[in-house]
JSON list of C-alpha atoms in Angstrom, two decimals:
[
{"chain": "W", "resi": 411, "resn": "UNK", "atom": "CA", "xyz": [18.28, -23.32, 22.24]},
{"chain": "W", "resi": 412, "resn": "UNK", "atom": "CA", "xyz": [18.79, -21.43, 18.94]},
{"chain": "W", "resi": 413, "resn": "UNK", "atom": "CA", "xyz": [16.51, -19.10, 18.80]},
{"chain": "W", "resi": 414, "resn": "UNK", "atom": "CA", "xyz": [15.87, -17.99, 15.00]},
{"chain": "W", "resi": 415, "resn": "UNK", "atom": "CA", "xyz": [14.96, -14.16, 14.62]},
{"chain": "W", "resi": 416, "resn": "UNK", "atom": "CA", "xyz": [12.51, -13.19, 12.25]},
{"chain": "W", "resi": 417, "resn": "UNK", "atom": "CA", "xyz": [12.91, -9.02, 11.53]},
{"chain": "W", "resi": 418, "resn": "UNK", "atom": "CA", "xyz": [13.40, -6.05, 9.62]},
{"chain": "W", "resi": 419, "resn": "UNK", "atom": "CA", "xyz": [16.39, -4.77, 8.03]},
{"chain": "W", "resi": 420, "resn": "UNK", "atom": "CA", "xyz": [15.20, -1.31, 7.89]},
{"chain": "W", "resi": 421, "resn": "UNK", "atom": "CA", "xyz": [16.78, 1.64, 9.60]},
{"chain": "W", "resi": 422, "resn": "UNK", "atom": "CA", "xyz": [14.59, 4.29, 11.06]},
{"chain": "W", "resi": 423, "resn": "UNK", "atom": "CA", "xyz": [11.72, 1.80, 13.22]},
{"chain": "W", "resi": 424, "resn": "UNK", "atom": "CA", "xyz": [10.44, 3.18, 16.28]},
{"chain": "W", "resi": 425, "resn": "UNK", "atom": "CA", "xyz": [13.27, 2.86, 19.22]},
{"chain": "W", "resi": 426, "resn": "UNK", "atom": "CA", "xyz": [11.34, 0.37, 21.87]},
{"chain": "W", "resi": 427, "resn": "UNK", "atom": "CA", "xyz": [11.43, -1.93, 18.69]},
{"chain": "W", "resi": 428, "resn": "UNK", "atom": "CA", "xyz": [15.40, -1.58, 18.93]},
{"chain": "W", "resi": 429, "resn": "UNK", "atom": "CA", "xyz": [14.97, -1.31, 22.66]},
{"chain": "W", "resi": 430, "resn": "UNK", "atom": "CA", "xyz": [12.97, -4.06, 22.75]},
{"chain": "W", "resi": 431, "resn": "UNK", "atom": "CA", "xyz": [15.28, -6.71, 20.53]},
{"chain": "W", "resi": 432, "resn": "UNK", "atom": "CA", "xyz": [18.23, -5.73, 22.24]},
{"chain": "W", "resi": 433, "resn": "UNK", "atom": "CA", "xyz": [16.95, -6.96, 25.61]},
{"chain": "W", "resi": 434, "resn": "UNK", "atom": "CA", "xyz": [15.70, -10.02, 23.75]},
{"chain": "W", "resi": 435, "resn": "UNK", "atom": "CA", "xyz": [19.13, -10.40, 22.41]},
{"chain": "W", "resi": 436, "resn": "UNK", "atom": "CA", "xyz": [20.79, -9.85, 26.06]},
{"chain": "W", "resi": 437, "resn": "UNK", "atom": "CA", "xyz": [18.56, -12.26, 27.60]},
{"chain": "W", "resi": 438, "resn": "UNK", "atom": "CA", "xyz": [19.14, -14.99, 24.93]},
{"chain": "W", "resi": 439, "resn": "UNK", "atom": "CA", "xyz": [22.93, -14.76, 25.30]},
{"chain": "W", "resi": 440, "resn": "UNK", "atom": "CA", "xyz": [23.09, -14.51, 29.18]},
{"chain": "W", "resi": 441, "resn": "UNK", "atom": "CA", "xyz": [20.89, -17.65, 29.14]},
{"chain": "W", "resi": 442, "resn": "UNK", "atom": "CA", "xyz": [22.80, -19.69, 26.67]},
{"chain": "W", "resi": 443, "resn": "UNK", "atom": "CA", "xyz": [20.79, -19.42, 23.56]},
{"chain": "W", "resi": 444, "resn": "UNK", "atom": "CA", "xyz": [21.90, -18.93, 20.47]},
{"chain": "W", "resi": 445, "resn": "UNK", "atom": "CA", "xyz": [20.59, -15.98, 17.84]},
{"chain": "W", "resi": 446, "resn": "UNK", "atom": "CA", "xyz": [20.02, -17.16, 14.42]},
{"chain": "W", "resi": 447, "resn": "UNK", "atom": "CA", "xyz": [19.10, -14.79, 12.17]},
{"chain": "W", "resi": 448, "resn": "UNK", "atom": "CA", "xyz": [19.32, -13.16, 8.15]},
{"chain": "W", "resi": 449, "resn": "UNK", "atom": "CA", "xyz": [22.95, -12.06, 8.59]},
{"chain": "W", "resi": 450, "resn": "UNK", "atom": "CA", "xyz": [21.95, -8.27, 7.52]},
{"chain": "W", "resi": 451, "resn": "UNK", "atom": "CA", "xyz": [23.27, -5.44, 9.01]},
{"chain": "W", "resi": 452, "resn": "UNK", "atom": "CA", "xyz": [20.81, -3.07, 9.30]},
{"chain": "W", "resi": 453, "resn": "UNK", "atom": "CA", "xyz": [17.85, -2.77, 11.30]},
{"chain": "W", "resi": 454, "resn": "UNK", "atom": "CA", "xyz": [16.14, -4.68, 13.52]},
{"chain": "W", "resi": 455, "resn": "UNK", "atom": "CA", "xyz": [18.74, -7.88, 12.41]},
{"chain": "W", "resi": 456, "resn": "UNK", "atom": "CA", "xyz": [21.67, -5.48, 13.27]},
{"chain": "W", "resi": 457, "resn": "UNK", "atom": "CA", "xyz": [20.34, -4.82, 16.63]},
{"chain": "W", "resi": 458, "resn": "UNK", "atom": "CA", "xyz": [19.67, -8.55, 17.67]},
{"chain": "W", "resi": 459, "resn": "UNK", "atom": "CA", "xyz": [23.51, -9.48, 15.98]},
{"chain": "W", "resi": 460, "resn": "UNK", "atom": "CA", "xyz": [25.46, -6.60, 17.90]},
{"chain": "W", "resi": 461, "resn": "UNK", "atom": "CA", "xyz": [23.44, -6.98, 21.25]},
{"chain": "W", "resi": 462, "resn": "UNK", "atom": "CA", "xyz": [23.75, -10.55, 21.45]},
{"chain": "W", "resi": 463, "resn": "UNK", "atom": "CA", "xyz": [27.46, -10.84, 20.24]},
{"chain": "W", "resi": 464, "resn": "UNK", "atom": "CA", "xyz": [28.31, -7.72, 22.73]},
{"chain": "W", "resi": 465, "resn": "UNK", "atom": "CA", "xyz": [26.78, -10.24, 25.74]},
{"chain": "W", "resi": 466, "resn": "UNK", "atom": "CA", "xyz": [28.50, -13.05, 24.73]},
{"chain": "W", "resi": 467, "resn": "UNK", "atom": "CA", "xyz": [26.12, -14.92, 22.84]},
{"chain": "W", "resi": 468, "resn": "UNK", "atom": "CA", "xyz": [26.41, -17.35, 19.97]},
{"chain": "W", "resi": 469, "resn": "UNK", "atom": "CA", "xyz": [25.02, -15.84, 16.39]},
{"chain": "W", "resi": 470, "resn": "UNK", "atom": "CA", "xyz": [24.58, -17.30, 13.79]},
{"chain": "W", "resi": 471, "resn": "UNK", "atom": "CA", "xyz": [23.71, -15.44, 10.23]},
{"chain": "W", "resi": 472, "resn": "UNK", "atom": "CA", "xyz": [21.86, -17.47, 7.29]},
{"chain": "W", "resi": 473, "resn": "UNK", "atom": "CA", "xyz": [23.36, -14.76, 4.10]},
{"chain": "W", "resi": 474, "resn": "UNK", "atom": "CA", "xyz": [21.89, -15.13, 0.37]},
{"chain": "W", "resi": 475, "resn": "UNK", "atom": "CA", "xyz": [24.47, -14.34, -1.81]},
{"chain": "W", "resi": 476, "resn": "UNK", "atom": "CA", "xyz": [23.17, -11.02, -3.20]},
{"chain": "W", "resi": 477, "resn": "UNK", "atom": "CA", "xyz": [23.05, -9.53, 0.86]},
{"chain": "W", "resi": 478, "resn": "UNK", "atom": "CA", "xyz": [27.14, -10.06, 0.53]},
{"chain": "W", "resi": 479, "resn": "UNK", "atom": "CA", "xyz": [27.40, -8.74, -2.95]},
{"chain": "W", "resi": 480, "resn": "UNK", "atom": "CA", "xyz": [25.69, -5.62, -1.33]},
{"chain": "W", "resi": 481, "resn": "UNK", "atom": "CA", "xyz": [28.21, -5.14, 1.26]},
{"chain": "W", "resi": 482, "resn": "UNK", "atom": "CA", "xyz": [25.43, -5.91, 4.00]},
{"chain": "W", "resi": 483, "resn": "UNK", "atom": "CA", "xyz": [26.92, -8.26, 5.81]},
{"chain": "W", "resi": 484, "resn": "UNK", "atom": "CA", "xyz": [26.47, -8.14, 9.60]},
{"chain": "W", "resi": 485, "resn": "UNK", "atom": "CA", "xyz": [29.71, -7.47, 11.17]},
{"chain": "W", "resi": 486, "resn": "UNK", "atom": "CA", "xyz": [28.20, -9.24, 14.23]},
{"chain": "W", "resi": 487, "resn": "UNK", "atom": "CA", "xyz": [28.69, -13.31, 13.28]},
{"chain": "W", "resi": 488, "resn": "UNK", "atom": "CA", "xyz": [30.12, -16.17, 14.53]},
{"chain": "W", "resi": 489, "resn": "UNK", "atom": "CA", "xyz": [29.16, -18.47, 12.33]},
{"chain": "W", "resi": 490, "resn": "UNK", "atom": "CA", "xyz": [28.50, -17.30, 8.60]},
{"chain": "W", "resi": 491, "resn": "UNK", "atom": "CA", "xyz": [26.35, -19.68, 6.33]},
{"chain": "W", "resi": 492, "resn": "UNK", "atom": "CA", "xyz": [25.86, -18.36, 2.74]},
{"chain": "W", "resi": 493, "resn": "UNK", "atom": "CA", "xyz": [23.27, -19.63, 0.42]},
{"chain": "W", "resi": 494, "resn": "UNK", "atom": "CA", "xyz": [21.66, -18.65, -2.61]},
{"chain": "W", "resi": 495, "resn": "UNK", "atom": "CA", "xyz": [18.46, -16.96, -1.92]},
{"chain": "W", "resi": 496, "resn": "UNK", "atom": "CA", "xyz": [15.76, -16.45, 0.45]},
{"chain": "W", "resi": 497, "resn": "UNK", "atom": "CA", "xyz": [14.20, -20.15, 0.04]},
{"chain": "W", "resi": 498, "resn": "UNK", "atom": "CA", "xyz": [17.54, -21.72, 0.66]},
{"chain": "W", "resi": 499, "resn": "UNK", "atom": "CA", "xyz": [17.72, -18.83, 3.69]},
{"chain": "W", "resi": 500, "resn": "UNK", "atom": "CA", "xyz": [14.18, -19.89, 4.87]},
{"chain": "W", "resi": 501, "resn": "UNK", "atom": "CA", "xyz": [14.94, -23.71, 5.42]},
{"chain": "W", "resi": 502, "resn": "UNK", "atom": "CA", "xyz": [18.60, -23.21, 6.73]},
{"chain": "W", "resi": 503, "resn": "UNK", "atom": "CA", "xyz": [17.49, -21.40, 9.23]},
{"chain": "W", "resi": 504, "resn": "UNK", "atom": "CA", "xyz": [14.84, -23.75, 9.93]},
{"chain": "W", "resi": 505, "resn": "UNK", "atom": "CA", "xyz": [16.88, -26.73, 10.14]},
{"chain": "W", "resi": 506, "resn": "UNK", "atom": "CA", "xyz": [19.29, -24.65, 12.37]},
{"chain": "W", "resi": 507, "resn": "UNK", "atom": "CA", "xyz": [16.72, -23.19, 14.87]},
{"chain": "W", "resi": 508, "resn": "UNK", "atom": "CA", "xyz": [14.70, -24.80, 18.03]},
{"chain": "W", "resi": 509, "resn": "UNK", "atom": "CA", "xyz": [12.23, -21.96, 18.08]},
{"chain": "W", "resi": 510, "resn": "UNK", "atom": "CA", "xyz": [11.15, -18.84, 15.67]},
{"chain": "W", "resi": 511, "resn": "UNK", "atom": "CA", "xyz": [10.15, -15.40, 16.69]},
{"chain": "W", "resi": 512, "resn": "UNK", "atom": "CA", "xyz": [8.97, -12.98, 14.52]},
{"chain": "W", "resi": 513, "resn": "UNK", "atom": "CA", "xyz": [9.25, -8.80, 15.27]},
{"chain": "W", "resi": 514, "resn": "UNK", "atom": "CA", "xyz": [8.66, -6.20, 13.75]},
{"chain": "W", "resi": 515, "resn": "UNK", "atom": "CA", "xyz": [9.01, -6.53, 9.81]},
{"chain": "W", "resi": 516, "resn": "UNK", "atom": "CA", "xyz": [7.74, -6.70, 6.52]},
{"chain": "W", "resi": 517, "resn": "UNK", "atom": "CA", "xyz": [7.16, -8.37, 3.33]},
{"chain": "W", "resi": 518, "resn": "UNK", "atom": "CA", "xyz": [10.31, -10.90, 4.04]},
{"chain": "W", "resi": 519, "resn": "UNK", "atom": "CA", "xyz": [9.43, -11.46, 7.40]},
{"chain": "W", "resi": 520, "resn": "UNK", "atom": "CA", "xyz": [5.68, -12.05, 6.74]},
{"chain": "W", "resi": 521, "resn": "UNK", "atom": "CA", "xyz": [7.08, -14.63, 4.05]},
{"chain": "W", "resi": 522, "resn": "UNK", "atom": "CA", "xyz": [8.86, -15.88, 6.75]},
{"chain": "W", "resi": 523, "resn": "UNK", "atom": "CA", "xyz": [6.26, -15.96, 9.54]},
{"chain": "W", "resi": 524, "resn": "UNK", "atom": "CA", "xyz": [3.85, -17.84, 6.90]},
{"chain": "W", "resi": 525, "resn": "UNK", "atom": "CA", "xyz": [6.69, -20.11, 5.87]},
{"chain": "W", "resi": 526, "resn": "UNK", "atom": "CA", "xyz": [7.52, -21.52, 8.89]},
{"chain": "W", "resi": 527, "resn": "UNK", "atom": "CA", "xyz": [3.53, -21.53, 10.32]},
{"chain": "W", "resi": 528, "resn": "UNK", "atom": "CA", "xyz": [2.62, -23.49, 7.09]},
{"chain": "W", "resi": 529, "resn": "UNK", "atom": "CA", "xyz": [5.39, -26.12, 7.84]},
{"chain": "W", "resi": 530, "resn": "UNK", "atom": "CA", "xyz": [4.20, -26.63, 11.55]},
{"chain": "W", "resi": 531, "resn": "UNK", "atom": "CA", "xyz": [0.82, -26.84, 10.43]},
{"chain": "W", "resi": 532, "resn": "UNK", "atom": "CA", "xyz": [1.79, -30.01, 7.91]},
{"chain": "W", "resi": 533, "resn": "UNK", "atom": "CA", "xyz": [3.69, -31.26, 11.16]},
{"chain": "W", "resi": 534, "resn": "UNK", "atom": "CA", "xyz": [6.90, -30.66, 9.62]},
{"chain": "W", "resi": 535, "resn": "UNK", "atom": "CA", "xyz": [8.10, -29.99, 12.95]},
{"chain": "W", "resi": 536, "resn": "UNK", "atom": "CA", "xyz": [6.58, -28.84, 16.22]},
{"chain": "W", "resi": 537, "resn": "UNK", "atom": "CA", "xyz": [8.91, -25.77, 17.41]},
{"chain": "W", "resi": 538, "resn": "UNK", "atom": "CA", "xyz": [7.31, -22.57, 19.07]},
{"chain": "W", "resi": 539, "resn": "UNK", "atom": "CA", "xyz": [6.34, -20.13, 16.28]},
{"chain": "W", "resi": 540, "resn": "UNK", "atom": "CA", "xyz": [6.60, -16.37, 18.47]},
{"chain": "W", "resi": 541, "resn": "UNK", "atom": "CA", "xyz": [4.60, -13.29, 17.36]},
{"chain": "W", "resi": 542, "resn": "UNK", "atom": "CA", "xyz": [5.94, -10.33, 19.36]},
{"chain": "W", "resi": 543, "resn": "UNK", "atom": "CA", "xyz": [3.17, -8.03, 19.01]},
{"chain": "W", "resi": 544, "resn": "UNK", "atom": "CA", "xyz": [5.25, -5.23, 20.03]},
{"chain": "W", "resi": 545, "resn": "UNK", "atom": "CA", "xyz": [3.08, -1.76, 20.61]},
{"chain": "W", "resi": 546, "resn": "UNK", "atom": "CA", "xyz": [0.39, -3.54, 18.30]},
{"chain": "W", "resi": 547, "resn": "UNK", "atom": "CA", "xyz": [2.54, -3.53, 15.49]},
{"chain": "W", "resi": 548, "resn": "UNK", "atom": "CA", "xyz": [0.84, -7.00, 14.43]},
{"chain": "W", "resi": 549, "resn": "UNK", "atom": "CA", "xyz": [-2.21, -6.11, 15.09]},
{"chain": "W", "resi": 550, "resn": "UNK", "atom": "CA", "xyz": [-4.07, -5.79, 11.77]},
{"chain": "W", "resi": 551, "resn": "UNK", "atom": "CA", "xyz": [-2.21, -9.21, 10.82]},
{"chain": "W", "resi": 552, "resn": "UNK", "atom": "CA", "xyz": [-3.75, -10.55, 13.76]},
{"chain": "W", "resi": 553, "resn": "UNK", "atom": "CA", "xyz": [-7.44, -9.33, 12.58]},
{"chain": "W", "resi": 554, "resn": "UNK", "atom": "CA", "xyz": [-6.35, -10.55, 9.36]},
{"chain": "W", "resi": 555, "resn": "UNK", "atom": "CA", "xyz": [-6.04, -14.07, 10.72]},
{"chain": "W", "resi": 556, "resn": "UNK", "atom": "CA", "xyz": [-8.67, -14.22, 13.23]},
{"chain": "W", "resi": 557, "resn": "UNK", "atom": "CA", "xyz": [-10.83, -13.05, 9.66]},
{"chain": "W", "resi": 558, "resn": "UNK", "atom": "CA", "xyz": [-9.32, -15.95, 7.96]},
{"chain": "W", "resi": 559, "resn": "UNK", "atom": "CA", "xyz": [-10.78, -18.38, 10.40]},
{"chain": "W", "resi": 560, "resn": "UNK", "atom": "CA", "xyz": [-13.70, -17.19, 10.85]},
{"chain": "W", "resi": 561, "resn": "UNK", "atom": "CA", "xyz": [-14.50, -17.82, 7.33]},
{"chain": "W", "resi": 562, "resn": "UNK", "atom": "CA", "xyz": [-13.34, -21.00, 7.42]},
{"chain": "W", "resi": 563, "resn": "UNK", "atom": "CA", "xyz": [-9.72, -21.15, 5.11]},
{"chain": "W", "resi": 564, "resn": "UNK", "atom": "CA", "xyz": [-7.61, -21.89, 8.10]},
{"chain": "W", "resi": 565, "resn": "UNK", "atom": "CA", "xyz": [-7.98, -25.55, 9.10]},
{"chain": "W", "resi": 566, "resn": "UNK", "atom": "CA", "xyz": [-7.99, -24.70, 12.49]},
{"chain": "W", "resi": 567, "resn": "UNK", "atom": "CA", "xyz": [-7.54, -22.14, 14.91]},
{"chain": "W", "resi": 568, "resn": "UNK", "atom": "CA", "xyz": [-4.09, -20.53, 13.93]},
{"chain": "W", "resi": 569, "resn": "UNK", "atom": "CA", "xyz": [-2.94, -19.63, 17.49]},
{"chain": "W", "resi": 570, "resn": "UNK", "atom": "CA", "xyz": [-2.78, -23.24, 17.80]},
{"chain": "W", "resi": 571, "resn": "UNK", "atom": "CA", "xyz": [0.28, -22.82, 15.56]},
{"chain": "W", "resi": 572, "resn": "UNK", "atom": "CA", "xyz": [1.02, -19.12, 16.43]},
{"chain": "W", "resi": 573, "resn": "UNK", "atom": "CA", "xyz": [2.13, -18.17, 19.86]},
{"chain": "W", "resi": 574, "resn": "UNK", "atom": "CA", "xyz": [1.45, -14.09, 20.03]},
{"chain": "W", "resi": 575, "resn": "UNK", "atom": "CA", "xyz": [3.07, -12.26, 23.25]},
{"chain": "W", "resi": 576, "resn": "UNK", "atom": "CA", "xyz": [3.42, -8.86, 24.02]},
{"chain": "W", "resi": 577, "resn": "UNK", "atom": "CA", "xyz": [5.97, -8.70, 26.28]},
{"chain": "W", "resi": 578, "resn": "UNK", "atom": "CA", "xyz": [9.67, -10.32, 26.83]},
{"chain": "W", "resi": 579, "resn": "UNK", "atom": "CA", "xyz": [8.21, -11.90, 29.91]},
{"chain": "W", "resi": 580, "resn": "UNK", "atom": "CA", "xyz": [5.31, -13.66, 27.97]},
{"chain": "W", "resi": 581, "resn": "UNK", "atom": "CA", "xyz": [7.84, -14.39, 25.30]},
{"chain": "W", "resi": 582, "resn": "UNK", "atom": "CA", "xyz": [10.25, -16.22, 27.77]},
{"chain": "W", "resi": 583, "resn": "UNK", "atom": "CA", "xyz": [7.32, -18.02, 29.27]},
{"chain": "W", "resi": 584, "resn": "UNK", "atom": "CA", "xyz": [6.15, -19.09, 26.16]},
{"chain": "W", "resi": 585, "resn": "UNK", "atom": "CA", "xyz": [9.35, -20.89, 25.34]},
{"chain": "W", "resi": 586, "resn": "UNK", "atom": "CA", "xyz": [8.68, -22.37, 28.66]},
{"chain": "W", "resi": 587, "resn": "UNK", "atom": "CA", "xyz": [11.88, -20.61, 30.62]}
]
């Protein structure tokens, strides 16, 4: 599978959210799945990249233009695929991915996580959408959403589109491995 990683590219997160996407990154590759991700290389996006290149794995980074004119490209790729901005970034990736997990992150990823959940709920496609609630870092999201529904502006229950875990175990399961 390619396995598209939605994440921060801030420095300075808690370490079991490196930790934590490092083993995810380590699992992926030993099992033959591919990381597809935003091609930074800080953060979160620089842990999955170097983990799952140092394992052997496959990874793949989806770069807007103005990441490169920054200098941030990850030093961690395989296969490079520039585009223009985030929208072109968004739908490359999904067109390249079989699944989409979302860590720890913020505004991008949340565009992200909404992008792709809004696509799946049109039927668009039907891959796994992941939340990895690591710690409880979604947790308020997840109130937010649960809110949502109950007052009736979802059109039905999001976790039928929304797969949260808070483990790697659960997360593996959930992809059905």
């Amino acid at each position: 599978m390619k396995l598209c990683i939605f994440c921060s590219a801030n420095n300075g997160l808690d370490p079991d959210f490196i930790t934590n996407t490092k083993q995810l990154a380590i699992w992926a590759a030993e099992n033959g799945h591919s990381i597809v991700f935003g091609g930074h290389d800080a953060g979160l996006m620089h842990s999955v990249s170097k983990a799952a290149k140092l394992a052997g794995g496959m990874v793949i980074g989806v770069v807007p233009r103005r990441i490169e004119d920054m200098g941030r490209l990850s030093p961690w790729l395989d296969v490079h695929i520039p585009c223009e901005d985030l929208t072109d970034r968004k739908q490359l990736m999904m067109d390249q991915s079989d699944a989409f997990i979302i860590l720890p992150g913020g505004i991008g990823t949340l565009d992200e996580l909404f992008t792709v959940t809004s696509m799946k709920t049109l039927d668009y496609f039907n891959k796994p959408v992941i939340l990895w609630n690591m710690k409880g870092f979604w947790d308020s999201l997840i109130a937010c959403l649960d809110n949502l529904h109950q007052k009736g502006v979802t059109r039905k229950q999001w976790r039928e589109y929304i797969t949260v875990v808070n483990t790697l175990d659960e997360l593996i399961t959930s992809l059905g491995e």
